[in-house]
CSV table of C-alpha atoms and ligand atoms in Angstrom, one decimal:
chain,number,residue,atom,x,y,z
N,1,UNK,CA,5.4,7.8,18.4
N,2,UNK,CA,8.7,7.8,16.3
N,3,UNK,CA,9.8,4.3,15.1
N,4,UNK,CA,13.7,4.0,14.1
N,5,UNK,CA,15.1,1.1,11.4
N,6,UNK,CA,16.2,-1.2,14.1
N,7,UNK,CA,12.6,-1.1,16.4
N,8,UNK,CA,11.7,-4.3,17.1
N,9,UNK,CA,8.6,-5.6,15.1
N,10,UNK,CA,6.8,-7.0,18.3
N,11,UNK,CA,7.7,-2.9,19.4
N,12,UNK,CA,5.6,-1.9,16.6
N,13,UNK,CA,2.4,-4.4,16.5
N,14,UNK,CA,2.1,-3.4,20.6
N,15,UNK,CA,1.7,0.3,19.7
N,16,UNK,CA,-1.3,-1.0,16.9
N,17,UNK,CA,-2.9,-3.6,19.3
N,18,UNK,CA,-6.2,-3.1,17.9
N,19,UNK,CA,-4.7,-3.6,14.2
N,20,UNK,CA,-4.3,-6.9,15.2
N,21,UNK,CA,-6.7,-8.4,18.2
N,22,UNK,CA,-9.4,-10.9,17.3
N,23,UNK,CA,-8.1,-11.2,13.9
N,24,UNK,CA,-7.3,-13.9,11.6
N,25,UNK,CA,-3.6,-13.3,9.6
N,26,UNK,CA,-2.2,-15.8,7.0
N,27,UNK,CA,1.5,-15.9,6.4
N,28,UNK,CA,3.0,-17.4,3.5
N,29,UNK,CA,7.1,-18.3,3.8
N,30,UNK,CA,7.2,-19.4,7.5
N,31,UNK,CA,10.5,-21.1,7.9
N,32,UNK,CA,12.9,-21.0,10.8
N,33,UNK,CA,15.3,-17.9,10.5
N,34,UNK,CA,12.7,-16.6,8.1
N,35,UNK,CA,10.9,-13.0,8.1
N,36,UNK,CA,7.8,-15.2,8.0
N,37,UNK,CA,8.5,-16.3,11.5
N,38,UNK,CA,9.2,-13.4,12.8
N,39,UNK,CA,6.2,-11.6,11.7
N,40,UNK,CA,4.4,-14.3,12.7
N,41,UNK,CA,5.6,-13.7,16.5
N,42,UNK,CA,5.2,-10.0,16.3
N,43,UNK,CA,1.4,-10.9,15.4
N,44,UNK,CA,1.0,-13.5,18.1
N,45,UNK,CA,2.1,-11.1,20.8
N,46,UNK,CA,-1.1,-8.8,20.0
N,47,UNK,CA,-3.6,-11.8,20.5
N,48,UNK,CA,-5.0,-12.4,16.8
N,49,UNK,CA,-7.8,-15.0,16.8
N,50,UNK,CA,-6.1,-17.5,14.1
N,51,UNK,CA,-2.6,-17.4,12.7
N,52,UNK,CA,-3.0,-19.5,9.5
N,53,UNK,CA,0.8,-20.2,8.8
N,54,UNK,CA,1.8,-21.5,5.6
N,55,UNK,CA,5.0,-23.0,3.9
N,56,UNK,CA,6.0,-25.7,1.8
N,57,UNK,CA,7.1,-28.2,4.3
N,58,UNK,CA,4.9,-29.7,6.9
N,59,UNK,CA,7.9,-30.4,8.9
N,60,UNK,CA,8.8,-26.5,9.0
N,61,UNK,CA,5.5,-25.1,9.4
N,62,UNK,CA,4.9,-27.3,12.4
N,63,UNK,CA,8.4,-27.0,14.3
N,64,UNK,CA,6.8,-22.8,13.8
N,65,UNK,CA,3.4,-23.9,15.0
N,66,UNK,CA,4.5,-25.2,18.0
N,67,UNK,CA,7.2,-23.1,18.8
N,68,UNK,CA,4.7,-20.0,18.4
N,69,UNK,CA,2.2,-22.0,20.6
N,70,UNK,CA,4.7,-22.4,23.3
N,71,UNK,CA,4.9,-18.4,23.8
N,72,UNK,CA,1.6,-17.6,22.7
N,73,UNK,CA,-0.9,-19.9,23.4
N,74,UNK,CA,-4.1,-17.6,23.4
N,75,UNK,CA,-4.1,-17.6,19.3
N,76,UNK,CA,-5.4,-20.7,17.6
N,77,UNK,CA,-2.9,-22.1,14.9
N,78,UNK,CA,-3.7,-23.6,11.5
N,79,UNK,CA,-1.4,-25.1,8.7
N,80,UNK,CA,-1.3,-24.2,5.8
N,81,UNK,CA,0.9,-26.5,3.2
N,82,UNK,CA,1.7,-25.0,0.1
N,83,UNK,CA,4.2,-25.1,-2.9
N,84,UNK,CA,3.7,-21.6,-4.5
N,85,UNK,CA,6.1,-22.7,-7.5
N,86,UNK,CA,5.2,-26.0,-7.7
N,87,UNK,CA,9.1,-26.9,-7.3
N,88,UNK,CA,11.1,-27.1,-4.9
N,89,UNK,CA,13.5,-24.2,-5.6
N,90,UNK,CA,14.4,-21.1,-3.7
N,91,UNK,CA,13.0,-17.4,-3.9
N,92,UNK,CA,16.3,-14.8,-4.9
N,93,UNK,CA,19.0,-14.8,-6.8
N,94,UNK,CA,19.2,-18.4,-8.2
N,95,UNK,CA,22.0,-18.9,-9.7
N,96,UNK,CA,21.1,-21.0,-13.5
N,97,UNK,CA,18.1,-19.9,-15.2
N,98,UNK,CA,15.3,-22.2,-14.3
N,99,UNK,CA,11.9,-23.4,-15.3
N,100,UNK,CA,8.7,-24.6,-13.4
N,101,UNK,CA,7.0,-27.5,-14.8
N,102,UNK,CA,4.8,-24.8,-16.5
N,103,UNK,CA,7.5,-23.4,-17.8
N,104,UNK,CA,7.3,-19.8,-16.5
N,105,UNK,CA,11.6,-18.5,-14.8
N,106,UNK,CA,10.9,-19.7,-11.4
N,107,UNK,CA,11.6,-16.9,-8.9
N,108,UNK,CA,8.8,-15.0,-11.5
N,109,UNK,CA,6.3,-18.1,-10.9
N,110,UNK,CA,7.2,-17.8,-6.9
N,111,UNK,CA,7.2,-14.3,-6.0
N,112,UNK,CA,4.5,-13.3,-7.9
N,113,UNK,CA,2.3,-15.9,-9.9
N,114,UNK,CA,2.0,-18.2,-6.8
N,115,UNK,CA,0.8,-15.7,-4.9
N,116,UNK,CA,-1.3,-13.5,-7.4
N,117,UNK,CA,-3.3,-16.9,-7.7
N,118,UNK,CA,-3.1,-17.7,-4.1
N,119,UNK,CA,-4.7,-14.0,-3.6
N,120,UNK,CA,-7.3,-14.9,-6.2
N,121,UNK,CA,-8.0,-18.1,-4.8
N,122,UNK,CA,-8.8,-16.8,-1.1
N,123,UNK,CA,-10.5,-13.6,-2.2
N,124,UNK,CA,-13.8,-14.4,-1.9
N,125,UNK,CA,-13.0,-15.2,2.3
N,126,UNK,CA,-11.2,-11.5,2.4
N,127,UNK,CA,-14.3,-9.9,0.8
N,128,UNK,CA,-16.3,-11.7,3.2
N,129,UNK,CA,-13.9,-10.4,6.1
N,130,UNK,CA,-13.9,-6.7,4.9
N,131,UNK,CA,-18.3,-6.8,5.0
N,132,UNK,CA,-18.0,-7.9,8.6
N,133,UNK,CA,-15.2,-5.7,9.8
N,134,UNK,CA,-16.5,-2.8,7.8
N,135,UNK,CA,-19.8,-2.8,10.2
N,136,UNK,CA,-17.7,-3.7,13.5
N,137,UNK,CA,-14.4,-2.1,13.9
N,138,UNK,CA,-13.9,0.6,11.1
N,139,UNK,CA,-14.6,2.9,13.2
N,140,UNK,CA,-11.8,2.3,15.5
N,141,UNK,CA,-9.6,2.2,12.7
N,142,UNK,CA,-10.1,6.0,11.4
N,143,UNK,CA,-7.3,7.2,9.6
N,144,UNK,CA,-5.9,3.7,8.9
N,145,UNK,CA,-6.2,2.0,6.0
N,146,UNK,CA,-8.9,-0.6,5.6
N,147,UNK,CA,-8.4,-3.3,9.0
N,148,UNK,CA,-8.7,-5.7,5.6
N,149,UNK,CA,-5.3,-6.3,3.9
N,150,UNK,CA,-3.4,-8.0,1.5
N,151,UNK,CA,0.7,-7.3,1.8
N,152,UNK,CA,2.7,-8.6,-0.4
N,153,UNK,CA,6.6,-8.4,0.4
N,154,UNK,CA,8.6,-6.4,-2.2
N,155,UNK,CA,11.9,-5.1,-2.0
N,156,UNK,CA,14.9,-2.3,-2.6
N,157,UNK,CA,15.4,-4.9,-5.0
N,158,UNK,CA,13.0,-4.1,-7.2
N,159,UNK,CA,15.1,-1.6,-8.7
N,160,UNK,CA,17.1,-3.9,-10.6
N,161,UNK,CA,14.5,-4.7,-13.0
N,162,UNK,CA,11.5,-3.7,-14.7
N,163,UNK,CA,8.8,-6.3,-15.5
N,164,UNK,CA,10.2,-8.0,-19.0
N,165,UNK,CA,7.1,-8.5,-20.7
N,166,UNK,CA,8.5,-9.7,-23.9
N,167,UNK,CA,10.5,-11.9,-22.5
N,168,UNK,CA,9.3,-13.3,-18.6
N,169,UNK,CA,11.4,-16.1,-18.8
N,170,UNK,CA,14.7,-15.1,-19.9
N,171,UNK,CA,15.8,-16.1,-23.1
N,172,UNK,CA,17.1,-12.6,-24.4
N,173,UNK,CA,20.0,-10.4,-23.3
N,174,UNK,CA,19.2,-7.1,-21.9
N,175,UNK,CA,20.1,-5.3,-24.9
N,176,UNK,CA,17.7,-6.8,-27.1
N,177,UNK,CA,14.9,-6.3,-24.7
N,178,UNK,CA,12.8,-2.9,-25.5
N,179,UNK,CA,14.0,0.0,-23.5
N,180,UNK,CA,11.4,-0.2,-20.9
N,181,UNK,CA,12.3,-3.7,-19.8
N,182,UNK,CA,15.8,-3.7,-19.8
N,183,UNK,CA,17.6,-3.8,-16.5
N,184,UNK,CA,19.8,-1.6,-14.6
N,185,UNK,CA,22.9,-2.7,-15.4
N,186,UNK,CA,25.0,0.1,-13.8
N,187,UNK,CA,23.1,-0.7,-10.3
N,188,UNK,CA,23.6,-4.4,-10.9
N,189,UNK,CA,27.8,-3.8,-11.7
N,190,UNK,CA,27.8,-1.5,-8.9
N,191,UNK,CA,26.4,-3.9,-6.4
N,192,UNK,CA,28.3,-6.8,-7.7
N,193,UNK,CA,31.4,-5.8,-8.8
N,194,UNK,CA,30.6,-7.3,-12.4
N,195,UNK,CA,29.5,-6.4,-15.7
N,196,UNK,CA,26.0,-8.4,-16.3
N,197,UNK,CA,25.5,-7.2,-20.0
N,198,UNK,CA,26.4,-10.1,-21.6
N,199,UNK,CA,23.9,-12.3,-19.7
N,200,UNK,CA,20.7,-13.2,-20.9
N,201,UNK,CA,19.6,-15.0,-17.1
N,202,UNK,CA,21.3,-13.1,-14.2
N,203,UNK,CA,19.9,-14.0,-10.5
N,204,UNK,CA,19.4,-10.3,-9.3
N,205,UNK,CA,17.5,-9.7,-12.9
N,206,UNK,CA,14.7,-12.1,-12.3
N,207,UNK,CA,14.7,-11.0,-8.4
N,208,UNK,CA,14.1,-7.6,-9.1
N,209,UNK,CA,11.3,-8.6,-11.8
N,210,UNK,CA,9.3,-10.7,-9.3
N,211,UNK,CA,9.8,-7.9,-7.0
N,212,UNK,CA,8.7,-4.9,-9.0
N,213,UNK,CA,6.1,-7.3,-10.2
N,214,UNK,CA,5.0,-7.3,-6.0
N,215,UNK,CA,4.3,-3.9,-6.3
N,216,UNK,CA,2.4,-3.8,-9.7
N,217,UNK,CA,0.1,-6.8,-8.0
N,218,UNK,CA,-0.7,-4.4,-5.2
N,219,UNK,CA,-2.0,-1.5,-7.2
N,220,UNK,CA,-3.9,-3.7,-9.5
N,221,UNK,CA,-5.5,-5.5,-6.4
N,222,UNK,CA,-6.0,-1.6,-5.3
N,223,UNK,CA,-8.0,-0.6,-8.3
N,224,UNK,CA,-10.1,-3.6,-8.1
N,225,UNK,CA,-11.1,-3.9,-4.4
N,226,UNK,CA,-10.2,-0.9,-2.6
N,227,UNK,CA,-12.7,1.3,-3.4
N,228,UNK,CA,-16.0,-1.2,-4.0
N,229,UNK,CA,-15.0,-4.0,-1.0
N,230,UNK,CA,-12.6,-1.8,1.5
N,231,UNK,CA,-9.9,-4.1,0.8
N,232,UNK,CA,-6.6,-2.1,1.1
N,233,UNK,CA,-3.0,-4.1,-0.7
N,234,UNK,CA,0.2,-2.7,0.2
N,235,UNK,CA,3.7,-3.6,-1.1
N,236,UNK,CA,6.6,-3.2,1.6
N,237,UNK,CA,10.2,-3.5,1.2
N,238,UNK,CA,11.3,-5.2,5.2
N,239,UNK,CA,14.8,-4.0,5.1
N,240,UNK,CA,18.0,-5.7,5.0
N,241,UNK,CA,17.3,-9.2,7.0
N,242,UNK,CA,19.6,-12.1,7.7
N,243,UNK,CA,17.4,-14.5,6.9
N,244,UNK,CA,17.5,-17.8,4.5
N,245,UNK,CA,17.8,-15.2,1.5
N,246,UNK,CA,21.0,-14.8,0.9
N,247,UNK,CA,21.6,-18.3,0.2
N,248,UNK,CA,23.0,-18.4,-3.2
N,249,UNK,CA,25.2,-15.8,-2.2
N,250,UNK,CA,28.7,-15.5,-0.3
N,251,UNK,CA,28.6,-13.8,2.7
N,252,UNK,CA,31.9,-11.6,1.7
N,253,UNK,CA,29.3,-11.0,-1.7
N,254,UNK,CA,26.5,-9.8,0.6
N,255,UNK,CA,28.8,-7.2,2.7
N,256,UNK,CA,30.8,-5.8,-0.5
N,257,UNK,CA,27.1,-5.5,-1.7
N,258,UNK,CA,25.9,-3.4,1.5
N,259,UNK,CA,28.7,-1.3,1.8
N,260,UNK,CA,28.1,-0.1,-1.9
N,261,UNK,CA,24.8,0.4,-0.7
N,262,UNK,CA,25.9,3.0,1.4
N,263,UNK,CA,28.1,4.7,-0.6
N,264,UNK,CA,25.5,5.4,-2.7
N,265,UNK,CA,24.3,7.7,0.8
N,266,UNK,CA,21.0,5.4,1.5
N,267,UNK,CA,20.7,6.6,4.8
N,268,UNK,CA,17.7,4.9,7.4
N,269,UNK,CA,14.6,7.0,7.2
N,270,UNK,CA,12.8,7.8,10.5
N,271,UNK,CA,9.4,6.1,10.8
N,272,UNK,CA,6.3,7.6,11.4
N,273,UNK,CA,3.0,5.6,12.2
N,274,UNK,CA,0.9,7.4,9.8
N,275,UNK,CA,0.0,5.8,6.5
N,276,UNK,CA,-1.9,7.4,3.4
N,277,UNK,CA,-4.6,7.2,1.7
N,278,UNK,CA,-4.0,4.7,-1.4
N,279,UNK,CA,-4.0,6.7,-4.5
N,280,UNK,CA,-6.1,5.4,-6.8
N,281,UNK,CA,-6.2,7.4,-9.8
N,282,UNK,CA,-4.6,6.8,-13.2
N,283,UNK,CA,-0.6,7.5,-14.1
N,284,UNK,CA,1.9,6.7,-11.2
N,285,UNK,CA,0.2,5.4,-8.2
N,286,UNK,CA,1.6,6.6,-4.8
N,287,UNK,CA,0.6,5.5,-1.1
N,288,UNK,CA,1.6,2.0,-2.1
N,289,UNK,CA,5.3,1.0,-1.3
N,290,UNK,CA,6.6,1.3,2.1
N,291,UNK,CA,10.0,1.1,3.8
N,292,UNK,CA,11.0,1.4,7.0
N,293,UNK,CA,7.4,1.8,8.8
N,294,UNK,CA,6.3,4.6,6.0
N,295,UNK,CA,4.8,5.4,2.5
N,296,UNK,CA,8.1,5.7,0.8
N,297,UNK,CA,7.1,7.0,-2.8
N,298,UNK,CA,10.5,8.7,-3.0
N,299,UNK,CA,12.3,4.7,-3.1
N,300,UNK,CA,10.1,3.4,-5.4
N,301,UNK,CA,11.0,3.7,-9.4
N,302,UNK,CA,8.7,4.6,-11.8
N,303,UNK,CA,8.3,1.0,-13.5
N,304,UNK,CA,6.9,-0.3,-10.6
N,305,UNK,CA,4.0,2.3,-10.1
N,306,UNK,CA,2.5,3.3,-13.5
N,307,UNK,CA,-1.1,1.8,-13.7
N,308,UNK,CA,-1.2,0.8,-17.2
N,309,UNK,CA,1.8,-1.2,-16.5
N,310,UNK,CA,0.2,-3.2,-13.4
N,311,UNK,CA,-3.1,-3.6,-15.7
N,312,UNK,CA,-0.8,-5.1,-18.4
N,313,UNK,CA,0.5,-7.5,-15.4
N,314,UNK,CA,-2.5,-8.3,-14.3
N,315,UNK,CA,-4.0,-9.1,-17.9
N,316,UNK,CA,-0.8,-10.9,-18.7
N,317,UNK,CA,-0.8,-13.6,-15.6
V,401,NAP,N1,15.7,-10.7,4.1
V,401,NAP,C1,15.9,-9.6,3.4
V,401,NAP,O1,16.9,-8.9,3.6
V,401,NAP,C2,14.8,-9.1,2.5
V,401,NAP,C3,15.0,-7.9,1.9
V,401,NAP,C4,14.0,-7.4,1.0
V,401,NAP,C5,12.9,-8.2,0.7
V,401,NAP,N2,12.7,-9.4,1.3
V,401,NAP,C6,11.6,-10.2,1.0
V,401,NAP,O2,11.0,-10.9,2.1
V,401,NAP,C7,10.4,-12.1,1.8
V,401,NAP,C8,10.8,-13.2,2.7
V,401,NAP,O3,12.2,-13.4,2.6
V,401,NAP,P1,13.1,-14.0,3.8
V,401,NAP,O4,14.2,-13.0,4.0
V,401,NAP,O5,12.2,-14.4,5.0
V,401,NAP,O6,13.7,-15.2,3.0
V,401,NAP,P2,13.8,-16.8,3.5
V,401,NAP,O7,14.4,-16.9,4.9
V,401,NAP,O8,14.5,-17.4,2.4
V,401,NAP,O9,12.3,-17.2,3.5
V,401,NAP,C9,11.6,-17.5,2.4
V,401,NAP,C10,10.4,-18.3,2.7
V,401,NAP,O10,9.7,-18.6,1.5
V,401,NAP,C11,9.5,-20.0,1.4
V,401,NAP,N3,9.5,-20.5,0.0
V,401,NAP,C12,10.5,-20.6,-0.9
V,401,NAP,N4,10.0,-21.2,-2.0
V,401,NAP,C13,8.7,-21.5,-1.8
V,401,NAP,C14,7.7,-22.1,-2.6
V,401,NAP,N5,8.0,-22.5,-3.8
V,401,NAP,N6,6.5,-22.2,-2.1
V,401,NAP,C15,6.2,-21.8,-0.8
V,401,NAP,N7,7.1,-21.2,0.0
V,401,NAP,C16,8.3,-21.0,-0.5
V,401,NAP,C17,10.7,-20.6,2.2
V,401,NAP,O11,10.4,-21.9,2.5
V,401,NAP,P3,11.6,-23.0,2.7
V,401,NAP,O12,12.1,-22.8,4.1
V,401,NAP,O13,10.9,-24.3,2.6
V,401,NAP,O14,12.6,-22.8,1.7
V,401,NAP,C18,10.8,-19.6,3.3
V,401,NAP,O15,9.8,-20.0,4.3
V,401,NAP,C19,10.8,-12.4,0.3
V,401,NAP,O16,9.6,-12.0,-0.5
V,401,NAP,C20,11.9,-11.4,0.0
V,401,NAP,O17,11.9,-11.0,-1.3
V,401,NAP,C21,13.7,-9.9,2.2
């Protein structure tokens, strides 16, 4: 079965129905126009048991509920309300520096702490989960990766920034950081027309830290429950999306952006079904990012997949 950029999602959970049927799926970030609605319909479509569907708003999450319920009413529907920053603020490229009330750069405390504790939180239910599907549906599963899985959603994006250590919320300009967490400010000026260098906050910095963070999250959770509860964490980058993301940018901003995208000859990779075996051994970790429907070690930088680094994460949060 080949798989192109532009299949459908619902095209690809049909050819994995068994992936899917009988199962329970949470899904944080369901929002009208979001990717958490739509791969919350590509899931309904293959009969899970429970969609859990979570999101900030009541008003949203419902108005999805019932919506999904409508074309899919086999699957029982539960809400789940949840501020992952604990303020009401958006998830990329904000435009002014800011703070949550515990004082960590917001799209930081979003993308990744509200959902490494949210993970942590829930993990003793997924352990649970794994022990029964381990002795009931592995088998039909061989040459999968575990049926249990945490994903968290990364991006290209990543690439603009490594995770700052020193300096998580932003106080410093990138050439006062150490090497290793400086961003890339040629891929940044490319992209956006503009010099950066002389910013200490810059949207597309603290994006691409909370995304390479994503990653880092999924090895560590790897290391830690792959091997001793068959609990398997991916990190997948979904593509270019119009969704509610590009909000703090123009829309003439977002198409100079991709067209300097493609001059720089990223070209759609063909997708395959297969996926690998989660490497868990020490230096870079491969079998962990995926684009377009594959493993794609090749699109992933180096930051984002050494293991000492994700350790340091982990002990840091
Ligand atoms: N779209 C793309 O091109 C693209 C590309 C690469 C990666 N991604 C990744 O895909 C993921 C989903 O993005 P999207 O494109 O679907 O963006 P989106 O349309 O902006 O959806 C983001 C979702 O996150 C929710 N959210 C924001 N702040 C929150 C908070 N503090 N607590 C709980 N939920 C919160 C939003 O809820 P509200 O509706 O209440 O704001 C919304 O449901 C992100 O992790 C993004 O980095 C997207």
């Amino acid at each position: 079965m080949t798989f192109t950029p532009q299949t459908p999602a619902a095209e690809i959970t049909a050819s994995f129905p068994e992936a899917v049927q009988g199962k329970t799926i949470l899904i944080t970030g369901v929002s009208p126009g979001s990717l958490g609605l739509a791969t919350a319909e590509a899931f309904a479509s293959q009969l899970p048991t429970n969609l859990i569907i979570s999101g900030r708003f009541t008003k949203k999450v419902q108005a999805a509920i019932t919506h999904l319920e409508s074309t899919y009413p086999a699957t029982t529907y539960h809400s789940l309300i949840m501020d992952l920053s604990s303020q009401k603020i958006r998830v990329m490229s904000i435009p002014t520096r800011t703070l949550t009330e515990d004082g960590l750069e917001t799209t930081f405390a979003t993308n990744h702490i509200g959902h490494l504790l949210f993970t942590n939180r829930i993990l003793s239910k997924l352990i649970k989960a794994a022990s029964t599907t381990t002795t009931t549906t592995k088998a039909s599963h061989s040459g999968l990766a575990p049926p249990t899985r945490i994903i968290n959603l990364s991006s290209f994006g990543h690439k603009f920034s490594p995770v700052r250590f020193t300096d998580l919320s932003f106080p410093n300009l990138p050439n006062e950081l150490p090497e290793s967490e400086r961003p890339d400010l040629r891929m940044t000026e490319y992209l956006t027309g503009n010099s950066h260098a002389d910013e200490a906050y810059y949207g597309l910095f603290s994006y691409g830290q909370s995304k390479t963070a994503n990653i880092l999250h999924a090895i560590s959770l790897n290391q830690k429950l792959l091997a001793k509860y068959n609990i398997a964490a991916f990190a997948v980058h979904p593509g270019a999306v119009d969704t509610g993301i590009g909000r703090h940018v123009t829309p003439s901003d977002v198409e100079a952006a991709l067209q300097r995208v493609k001059d720089l000859g990223m070209d759609p990779t063909q997708k395959s079904r297969e996926v690998v075996d989660v490497d868990s051994g020490d230096g870079q970790v491969k079998g962990v990012y995926l684009a377009d429907c594959k493993v794609d070690d090749g699109g992933v930088v180096a930051f984002a997949t050494d293991r000492g680094i994700a350790e340091r994460l982990w002990s840091t949060a």
